[in-house]
Tab-separated table of C-alpha atoms in Angstrom:
chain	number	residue	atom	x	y	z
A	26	UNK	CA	6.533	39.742	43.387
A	27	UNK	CA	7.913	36.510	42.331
A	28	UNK	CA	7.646	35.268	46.487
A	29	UNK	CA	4.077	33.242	45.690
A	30	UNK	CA	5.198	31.312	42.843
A	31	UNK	CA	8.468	30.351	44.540
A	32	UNK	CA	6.881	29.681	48.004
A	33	UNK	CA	3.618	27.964	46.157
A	34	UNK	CA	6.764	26.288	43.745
A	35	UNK	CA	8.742	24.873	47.237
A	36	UNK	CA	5.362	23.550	48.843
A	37	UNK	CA	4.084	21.656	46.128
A	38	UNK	CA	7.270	19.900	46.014
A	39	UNK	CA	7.624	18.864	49.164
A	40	UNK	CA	4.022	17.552	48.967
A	41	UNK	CA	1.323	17.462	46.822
A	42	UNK	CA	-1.462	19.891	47.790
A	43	UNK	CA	0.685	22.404	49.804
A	44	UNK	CA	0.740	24.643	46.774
A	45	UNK	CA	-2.744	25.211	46.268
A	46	UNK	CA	-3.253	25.559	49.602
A	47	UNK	CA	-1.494	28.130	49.949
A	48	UNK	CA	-2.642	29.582	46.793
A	49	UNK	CA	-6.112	29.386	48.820
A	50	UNK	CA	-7.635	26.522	46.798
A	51	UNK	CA	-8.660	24.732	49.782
A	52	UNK	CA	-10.671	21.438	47.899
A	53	UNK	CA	-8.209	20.891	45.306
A	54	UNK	CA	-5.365	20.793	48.094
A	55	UNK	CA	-7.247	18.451	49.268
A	56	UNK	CA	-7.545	15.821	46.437
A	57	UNK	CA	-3.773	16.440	45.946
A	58	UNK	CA	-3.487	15.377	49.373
A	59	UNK	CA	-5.138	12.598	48.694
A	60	UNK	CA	-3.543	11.190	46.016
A	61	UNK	CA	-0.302	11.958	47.571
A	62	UNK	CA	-1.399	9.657	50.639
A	63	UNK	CA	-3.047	6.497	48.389
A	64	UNK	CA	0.415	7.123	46.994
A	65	UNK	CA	2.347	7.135	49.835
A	66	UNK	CA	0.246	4.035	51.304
A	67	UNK	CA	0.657	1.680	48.168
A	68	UNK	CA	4.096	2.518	47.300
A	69	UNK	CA	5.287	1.961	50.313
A	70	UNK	CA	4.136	-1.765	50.328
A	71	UNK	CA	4.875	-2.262	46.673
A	72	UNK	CA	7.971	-0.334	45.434
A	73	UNK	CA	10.544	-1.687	46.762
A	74	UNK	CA	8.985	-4.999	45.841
A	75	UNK	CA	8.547	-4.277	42.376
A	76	UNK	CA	12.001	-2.658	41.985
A	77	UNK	CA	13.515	-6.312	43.727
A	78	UNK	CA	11.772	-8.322	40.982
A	79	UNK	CA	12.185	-6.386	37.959
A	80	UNK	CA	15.909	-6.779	38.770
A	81	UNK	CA	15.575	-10.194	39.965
A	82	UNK	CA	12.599	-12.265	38.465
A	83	UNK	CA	12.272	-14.671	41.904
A	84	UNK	CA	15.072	-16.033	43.907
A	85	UNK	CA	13.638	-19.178	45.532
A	86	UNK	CA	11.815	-21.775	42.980
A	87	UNK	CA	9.367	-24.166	43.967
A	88	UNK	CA	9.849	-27.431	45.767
A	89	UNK	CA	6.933	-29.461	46.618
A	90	UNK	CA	9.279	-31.917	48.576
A	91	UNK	CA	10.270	-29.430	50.830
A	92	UNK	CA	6.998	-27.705	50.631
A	93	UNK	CA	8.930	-24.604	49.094
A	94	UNK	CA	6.312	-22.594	47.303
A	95	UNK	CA	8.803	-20.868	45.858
A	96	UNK	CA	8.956	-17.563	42.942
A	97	UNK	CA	6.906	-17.220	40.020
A	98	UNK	CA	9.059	-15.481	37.645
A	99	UNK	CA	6.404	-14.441	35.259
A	100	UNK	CA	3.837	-12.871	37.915
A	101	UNK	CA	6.848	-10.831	39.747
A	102	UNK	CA	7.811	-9.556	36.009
A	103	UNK	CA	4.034	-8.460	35.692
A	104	UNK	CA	2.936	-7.447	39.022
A	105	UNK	CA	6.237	-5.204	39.195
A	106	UNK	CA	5.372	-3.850	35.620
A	107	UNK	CA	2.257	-2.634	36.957
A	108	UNK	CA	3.743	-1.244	40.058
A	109	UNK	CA	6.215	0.827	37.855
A	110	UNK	CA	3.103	2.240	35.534
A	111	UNK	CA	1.235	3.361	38.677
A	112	UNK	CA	4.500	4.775	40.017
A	113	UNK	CA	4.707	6.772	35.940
A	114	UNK	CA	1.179	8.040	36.177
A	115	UNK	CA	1.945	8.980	40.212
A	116	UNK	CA	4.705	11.318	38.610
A	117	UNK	CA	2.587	13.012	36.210
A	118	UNK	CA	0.086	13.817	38.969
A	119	UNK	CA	3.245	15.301	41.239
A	120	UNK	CA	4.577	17.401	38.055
A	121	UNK	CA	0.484	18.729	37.309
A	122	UNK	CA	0.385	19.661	40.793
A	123	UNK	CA	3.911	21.648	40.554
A	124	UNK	CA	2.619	22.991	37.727
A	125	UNK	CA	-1.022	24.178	38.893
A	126	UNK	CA	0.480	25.444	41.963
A	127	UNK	CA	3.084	27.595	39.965
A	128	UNK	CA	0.476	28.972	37.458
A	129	UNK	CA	-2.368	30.164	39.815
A	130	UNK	CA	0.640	32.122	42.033
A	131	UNK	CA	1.567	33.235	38.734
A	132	UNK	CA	-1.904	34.421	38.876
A	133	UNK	CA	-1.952	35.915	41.708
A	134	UNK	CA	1.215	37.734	41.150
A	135	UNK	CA	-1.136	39.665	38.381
A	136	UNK	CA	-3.902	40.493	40.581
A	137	UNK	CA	-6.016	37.956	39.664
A	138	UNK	CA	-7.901	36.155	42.156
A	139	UNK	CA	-7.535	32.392	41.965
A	140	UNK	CA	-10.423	29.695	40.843
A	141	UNK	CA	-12.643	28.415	43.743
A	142	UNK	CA	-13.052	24.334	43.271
A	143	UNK	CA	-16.557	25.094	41.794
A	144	UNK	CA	-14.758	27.307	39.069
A	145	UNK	CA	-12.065	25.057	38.853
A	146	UNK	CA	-14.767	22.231	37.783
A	147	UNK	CA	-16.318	24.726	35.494
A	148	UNK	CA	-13.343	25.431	33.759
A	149	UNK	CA	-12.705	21.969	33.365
A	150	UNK	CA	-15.609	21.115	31.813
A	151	UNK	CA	-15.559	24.211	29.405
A	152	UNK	CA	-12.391	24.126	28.295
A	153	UNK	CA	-10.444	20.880	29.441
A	154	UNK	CA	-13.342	18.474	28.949
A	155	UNK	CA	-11.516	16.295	25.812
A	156	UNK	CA	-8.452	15.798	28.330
A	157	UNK	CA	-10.929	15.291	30.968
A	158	UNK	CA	-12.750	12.727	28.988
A	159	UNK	CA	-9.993	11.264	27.528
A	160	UNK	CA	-7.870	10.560	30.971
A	161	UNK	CA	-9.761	7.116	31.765
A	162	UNK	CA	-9.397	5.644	28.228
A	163	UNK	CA	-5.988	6.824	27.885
A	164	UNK	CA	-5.329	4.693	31.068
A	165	UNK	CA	-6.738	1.569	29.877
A	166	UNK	CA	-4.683	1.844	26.874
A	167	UNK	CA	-1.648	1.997	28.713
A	168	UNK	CA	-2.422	-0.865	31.023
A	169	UNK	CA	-4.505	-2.865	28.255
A	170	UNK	CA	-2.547	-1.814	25.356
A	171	UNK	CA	0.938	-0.498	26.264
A	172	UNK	CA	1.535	-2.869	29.524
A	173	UNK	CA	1.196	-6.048	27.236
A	174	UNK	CA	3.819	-4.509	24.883
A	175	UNK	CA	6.568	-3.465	27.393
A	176	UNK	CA	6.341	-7.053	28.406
A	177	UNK	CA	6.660	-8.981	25.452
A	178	UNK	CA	9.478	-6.843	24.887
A	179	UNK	CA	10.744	-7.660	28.133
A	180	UNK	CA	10.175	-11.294	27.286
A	181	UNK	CA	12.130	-10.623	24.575
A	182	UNK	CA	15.748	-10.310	27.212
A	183	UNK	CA	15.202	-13.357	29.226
A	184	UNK	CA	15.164	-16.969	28.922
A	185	UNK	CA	11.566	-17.458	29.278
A	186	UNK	CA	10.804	-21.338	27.180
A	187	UNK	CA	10.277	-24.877	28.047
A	188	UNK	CA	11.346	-26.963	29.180
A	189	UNK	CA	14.524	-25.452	31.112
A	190	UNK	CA	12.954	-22.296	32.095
A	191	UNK	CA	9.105	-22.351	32.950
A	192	UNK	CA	8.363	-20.828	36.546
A	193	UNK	CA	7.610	-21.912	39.067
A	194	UNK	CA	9.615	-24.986	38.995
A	195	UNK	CA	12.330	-23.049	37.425
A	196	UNK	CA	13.359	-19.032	37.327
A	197	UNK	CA	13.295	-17.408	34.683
A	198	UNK	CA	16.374	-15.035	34.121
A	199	UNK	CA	17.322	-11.937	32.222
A	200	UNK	CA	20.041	-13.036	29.446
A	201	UNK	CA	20.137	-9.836	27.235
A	202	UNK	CA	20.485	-9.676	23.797
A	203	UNK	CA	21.450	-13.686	23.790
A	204	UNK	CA	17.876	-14.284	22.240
A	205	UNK	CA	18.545	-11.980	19.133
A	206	UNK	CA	22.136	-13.461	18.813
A	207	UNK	CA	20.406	-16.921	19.053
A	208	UNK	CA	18.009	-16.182	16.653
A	209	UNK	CA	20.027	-14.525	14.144
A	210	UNK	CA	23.604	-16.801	14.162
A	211	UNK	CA	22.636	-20.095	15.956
A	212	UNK	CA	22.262	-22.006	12.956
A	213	UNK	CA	19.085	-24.087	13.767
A	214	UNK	CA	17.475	-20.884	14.790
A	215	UNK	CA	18.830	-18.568	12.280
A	216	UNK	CA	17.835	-21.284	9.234
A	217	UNK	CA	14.452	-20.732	10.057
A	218	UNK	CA	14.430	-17.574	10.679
A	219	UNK	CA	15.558	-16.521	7.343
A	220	UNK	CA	13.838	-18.965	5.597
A	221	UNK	CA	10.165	-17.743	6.778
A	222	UNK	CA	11.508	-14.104	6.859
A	223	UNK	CA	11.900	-14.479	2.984
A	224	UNK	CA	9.282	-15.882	1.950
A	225	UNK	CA	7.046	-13.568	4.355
A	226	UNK	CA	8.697	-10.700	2.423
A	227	UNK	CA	7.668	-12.714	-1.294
A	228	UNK	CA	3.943	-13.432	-0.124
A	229	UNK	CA	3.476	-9.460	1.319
A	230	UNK	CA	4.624	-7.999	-1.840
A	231	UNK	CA	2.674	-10.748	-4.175
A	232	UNK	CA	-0.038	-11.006	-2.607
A	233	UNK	CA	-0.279	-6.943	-2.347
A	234	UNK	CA	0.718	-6.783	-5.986
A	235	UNK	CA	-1.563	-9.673	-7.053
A	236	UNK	CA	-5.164	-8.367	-5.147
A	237	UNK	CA	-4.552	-4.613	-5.834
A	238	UNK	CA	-3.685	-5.250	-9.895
A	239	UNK	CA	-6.696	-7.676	-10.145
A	240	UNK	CA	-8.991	-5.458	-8.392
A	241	UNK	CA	-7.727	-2.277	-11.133
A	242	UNK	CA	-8.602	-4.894	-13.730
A	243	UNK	CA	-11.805	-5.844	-12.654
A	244	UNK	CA	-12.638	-2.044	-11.075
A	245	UNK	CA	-11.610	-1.236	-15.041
A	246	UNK	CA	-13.275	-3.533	-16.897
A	247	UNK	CA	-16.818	-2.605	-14.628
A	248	UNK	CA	-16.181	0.393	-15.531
A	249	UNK	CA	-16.409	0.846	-19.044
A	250	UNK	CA	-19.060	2.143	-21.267
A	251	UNK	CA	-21.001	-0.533	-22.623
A	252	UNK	CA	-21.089	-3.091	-20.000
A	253	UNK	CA	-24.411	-3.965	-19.179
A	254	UNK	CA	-25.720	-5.627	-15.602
A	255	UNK	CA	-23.121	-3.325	-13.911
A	256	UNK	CA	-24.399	-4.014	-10.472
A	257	UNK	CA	-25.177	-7.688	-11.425
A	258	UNK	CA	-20.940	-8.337	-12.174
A	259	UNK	CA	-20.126	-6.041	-8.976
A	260	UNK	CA	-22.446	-8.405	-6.762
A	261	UNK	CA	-21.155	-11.401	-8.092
A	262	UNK	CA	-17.267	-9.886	-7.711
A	263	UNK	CA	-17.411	-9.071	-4.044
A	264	UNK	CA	-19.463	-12.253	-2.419
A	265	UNK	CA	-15.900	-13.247	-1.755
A	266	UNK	CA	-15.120	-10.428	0.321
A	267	UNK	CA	-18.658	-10.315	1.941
A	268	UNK	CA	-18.833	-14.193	2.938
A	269	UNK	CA	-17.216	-14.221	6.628
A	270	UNK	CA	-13.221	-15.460	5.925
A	271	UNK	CA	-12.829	-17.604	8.379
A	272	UNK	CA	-15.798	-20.142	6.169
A	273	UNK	CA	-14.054	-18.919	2.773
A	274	UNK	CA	-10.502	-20.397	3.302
A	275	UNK	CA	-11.575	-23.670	5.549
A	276	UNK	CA	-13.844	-24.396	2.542
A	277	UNK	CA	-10.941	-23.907	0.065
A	278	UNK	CA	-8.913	-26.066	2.063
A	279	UNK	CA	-11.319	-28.895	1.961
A	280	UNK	CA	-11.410	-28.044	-2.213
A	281	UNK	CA	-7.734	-28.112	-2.250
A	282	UNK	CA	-7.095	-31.010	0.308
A	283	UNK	CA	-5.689	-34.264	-1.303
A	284	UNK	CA	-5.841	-36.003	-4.722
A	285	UNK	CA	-9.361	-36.514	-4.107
A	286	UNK	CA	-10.321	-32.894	-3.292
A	287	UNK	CA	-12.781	-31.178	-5.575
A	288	UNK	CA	-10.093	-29.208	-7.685
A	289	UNK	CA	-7.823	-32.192	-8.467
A	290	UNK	CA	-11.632	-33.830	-9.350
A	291	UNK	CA	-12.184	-31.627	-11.918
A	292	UNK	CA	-8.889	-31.653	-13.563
A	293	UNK	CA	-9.222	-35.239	-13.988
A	294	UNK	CA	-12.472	-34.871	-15.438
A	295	UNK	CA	-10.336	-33.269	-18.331
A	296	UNK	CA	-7.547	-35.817	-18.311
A	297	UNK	CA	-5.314	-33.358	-16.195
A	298	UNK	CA	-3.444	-35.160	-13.438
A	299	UNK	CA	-4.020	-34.167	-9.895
A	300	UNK	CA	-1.510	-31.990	-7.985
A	301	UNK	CA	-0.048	-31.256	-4.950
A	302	UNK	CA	-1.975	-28.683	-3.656
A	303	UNK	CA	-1.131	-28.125	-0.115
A	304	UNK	CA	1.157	-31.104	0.474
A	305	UNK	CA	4.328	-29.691	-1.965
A	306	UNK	CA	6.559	-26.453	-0.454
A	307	UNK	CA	6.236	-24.863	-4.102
A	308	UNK	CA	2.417	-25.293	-4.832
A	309	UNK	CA	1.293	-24.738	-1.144
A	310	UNK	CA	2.786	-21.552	-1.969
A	311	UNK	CA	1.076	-21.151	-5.069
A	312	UNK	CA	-2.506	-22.101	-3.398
A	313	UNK	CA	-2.302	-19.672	-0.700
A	314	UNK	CA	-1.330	-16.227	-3.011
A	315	UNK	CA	-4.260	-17.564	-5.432
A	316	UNK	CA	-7.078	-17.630	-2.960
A	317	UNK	CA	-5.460	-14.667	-1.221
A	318	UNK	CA	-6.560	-13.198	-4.636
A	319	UNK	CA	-10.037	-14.332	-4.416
A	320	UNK	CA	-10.608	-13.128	-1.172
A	321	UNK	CA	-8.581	-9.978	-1.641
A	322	UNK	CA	-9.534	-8.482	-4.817
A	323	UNK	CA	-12.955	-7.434	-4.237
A	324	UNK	CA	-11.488	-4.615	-1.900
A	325	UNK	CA	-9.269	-3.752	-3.817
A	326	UNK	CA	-11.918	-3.425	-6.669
A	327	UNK	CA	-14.561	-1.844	-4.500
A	328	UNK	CA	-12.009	0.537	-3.373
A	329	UNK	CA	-10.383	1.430	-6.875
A	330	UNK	CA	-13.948	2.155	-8.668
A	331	UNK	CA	-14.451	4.699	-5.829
A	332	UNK	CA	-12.228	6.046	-6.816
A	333	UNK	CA	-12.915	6.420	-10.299
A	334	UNK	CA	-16.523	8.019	-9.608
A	335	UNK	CA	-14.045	10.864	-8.670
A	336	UNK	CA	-12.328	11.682	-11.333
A	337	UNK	CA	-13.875	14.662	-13.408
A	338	UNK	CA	-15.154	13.648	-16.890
A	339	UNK	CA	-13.883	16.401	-18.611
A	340	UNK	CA	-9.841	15.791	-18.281
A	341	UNK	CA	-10.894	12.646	-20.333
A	342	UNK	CA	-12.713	15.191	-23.025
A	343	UNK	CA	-9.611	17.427	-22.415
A	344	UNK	CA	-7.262	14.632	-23.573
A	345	UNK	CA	-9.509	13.618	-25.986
A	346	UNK	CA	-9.783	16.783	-28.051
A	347	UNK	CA	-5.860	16.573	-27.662
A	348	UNK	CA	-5.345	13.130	-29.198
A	349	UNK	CA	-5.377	10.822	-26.556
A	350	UNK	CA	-5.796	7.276	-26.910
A	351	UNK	CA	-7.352	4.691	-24.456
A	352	UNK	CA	-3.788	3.669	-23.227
A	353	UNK	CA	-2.534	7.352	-22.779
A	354	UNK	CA	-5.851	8.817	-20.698
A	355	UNK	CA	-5.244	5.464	-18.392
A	356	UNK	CA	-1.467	6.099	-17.814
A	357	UNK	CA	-1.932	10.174	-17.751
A	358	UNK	CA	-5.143	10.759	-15.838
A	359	UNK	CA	-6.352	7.615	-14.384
A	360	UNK	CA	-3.462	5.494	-13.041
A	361	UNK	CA	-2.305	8.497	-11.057
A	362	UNK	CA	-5.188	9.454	-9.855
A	363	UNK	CA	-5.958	6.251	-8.473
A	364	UNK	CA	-2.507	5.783	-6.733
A	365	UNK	CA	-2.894	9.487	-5.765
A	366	UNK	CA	-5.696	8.161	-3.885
A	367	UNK	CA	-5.092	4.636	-2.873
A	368	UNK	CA	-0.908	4.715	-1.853
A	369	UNK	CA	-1.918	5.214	1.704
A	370	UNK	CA	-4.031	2.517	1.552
A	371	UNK	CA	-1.569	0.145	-0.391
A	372	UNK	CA	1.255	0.625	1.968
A	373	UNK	CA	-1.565	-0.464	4.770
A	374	UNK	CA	-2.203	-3.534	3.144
A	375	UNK	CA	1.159	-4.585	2.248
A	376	UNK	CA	1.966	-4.003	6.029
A	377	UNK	CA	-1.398	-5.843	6.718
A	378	UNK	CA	-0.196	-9.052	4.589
A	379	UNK	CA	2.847	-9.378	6.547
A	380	UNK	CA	0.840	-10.443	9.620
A	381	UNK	CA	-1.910	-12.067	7.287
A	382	UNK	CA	-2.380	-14.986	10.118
A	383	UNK	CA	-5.385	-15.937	8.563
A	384	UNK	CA	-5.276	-16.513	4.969
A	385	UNK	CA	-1.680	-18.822	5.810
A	386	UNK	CA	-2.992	-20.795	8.963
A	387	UNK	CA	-6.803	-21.607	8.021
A	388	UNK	CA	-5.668	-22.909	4.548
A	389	UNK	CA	-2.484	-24.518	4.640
A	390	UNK	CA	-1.310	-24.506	8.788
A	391	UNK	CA	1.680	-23.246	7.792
A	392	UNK	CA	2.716	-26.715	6.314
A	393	UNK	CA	3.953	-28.786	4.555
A	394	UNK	CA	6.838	-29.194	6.889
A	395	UNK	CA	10.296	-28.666	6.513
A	396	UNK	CA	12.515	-30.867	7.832
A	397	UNK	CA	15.686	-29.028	8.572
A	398	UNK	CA	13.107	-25.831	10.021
A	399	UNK	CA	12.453	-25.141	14.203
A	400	UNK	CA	8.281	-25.792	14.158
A	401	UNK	CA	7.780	-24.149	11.087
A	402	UNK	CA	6.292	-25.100	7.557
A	403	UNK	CA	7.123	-23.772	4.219
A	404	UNK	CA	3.710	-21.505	3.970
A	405	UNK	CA	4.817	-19.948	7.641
A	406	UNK	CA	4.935	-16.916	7.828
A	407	UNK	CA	6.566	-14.741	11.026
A	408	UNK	CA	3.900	-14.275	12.594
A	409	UNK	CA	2.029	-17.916	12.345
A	410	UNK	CA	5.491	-19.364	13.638
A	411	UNK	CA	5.471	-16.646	16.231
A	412	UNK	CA	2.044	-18.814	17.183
A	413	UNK	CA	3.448	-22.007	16.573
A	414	UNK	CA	6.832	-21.075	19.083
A	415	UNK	CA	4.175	-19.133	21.870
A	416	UNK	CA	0.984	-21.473	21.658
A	417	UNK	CA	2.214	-25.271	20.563
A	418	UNK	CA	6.096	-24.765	21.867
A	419	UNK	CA	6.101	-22.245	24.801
A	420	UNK	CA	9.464	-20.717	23.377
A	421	UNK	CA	7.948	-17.753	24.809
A	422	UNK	CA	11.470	-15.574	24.265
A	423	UNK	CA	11.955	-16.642	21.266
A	424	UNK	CA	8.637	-15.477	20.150
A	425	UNK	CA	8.794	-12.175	21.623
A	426	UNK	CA	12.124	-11.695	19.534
A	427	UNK	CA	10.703	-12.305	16.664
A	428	UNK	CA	7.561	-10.400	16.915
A	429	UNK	CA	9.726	-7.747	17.869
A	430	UNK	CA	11.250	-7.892	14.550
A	431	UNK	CA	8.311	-8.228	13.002
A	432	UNK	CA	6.956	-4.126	14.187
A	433	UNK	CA	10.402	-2.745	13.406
A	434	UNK	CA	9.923	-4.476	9.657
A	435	UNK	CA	6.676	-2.915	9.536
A	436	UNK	CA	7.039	0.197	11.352
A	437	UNK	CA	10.348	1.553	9.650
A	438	UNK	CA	8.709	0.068	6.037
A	439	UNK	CA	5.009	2.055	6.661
A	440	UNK	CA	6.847	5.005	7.618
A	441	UNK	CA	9.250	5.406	5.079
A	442	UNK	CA	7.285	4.978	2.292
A	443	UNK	CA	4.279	6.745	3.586
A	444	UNK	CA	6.207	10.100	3.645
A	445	UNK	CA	7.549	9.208	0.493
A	446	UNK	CA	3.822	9.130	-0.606
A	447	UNK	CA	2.997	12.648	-2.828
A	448	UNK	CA	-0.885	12.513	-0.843
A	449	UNK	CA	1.397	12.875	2.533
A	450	UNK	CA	3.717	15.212	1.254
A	451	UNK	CA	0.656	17.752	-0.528
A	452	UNK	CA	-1.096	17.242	2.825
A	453	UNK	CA	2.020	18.511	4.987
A	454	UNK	CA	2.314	21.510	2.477
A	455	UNK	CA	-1.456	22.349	3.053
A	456	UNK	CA	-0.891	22.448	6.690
């Protein structure tokens, strides 16, 4: 009994369609068909194309003299990634239509008599409609989301910068791994690269540590019995946060900028000598981690006293009746609680700061600059000199390289310690 699945099996392979025809679903033969023949028909024109430029990037560049028009690198390298996507989703389609054909001769096998297109619809919507739904966003992530990846990735293996290599005048060419060798033992590149890989590292764990302490503090303080005007101080403590950032740090900037800034003002008003803010490698650094604080503790504090609404009042009577003083019910019952709750979220913002483009470009640019450093400051972080090398530079490769380096840092971090988290590992026991 196993001749309709094999013959409905063989048909469907040799073209989409066959199958359910054969398996009597006339309509939905049809579409297959269909698909199979806008495949067919754009493939045909495209493919081999696509599969020459991936491979090749352009063979002719442009000459004006000789009226050459010439290759553009760039839009073979995306027009043949898009070409290669459609060809991946054209796949799927083929292996669903094996598949369907298989299971309703399967069906059929077992006496059952096989779904009619208008049952086939119904089922769809009754059962399948999520996937169904979910099939048109799903492809504008991968060519809005996923597409743009792959090729910065791809960016990341060929020599793709000015002013040797920018198409159409030149060809661009695949090199390899000679970017990430560049970047990590060509000493100009490699200086740099360290340089603003440290101190990324330093601000992301300071500026977590910094905002999430100061918001326990403040969530703390708010918190205890006694304080009056509780929603006055809680007002007051997250106007930072609710004032749009972008107006925050450009107006500290102007309050830091210069010995004549407001802040250097002040301190002379006191006798206090002015300082260098934002023009000296050590203070810049200093100015950017404290308003990092101002803007970032209010979450942190909003977040944390949350948090303590939660936690039941009578562990603290429990602990009490047992002896417990203030510092002991903080570091037994509320401390964990609160990391309990918030680890998740601390590991998010620690990834977060690592790409904190804001809070480093609006206020400080990324200066002051450093001599011996490739078009970075000493406030850069990876990603605002992966702006500075794309945007100001066009050492498009370069930039790829390192923003590849950039998700693996904060892909293999966020993973690792998220398992290692006890709310992850009491949520994988529940399940």
């Amino acid at each position: 009994m196993e001749k309709y699945r094999s013959k409905a099996t063989i048909l469907s392979i040799l073209s989409m369609g066959l199958g359910q025809i054969y398996n009597r679903q006339f309509m939905k033969g049809i579409v297959f068909l269909l698909v199979e023949a806008w495949g067919v028909l754009y493939f045909s024109g495209s493919l081999g194309r696509a599969l020459w430029g991936i491979t090749t990037l352009g063979e002719v560049p442009r000459n004006l003299s000789k009226r050459i028009e010439g290759d553009h690198s760039i839009f073979i390298l995306v027009q043949s990634l898009i070409t290669l996507l459609f060809l991946a989703l054209f796949i799927i389609a083929y292996i669903m239509n094996v598949r369907d054909a298989y299971k309703t001769a399967q069906k059929r096998e077992q006496g059952q008599q096989p779904n009619n297109f208008k049952q086939s619809v119904r089922y769809m919507l009754d059962y399948k409609f999520a996937q169904a739904f979910l099939t048109l966003p799903t492809i504008g992530v991968l060519f809005f989301t996923i597409m743009p990846i792959l090729f910065m990735i791809m960016l990341a293996f060929t020599n793709y910068s000015a002013p040797n290599h920018m198409p159409p005048a030149k060809l661009v060419d695949w090199v390899g791994f000679q970017t990430f060798k560049d970047l990590l033992s060509l000493k100009t590149w490699s200086h740099t690269f360290f340089g603003v890989l440290t101190w990324t590292i330093i601000w992301a764990i300071l500026s977590t540590v910094t905002t999430y302490l100061g918001g326990l503090l403040v969530a703390l303080l708010i918190n205890q019995q006694g304080i009056k005007f509780k929603g006055m101080w809680r007002t007051i403590l997250v106007i930072p946060y609710a004032i749009p950032q972008l107006i925050s740090l450009l107006v500290m900037r102007n309050m830091f900028n210069g010995q004549f800034g407001p802040i250097n003002q002040y301190l002379g008003y006191f006798g206090l000598g002015g300082l260098p803010w934002l023009t000296d490698p050590f203070w810049a650094k200093v100015t950017v981690i404290v308003v990092n604080m101002w803007v970032g503790i209010p979450v942190s504090m909003i977040l944390i006293m949350g948090i303590l609404t939660t936690i039941p009042k009578d562990m603290y009577e429990a602990a009490e009746i047992d002896g417990a003083n203030g510092y002991q019910k903080f570091r037994i019952i509320t401390l964990p609680m609160i990391l309990f709750s918030t680890a998740p979220t601390l590991i998010m913002q620690f990834a977060g700061n690592i790409n904190n483009f804001n809070a480093i470009y609006l206020l400080t640019n990324g200066n002051p600059v450093v001599g011996d450093y490739q078009y970075a400051g000493a406030t850069d972080l990876l990603v605002t000199w992966l702006y500075k090398l794309t945007l100001d530079q066009n050492k498009y490769n370069m930039a790829s390289a390192v923003g590849i380096i950039i998700f693996l840092i904060i892909a293999s971090f966020s993973i690792y310690n998220y398992r290692r988290t006890k709310s992850f590992k009491e949520e994988d026991m529940i399940q």
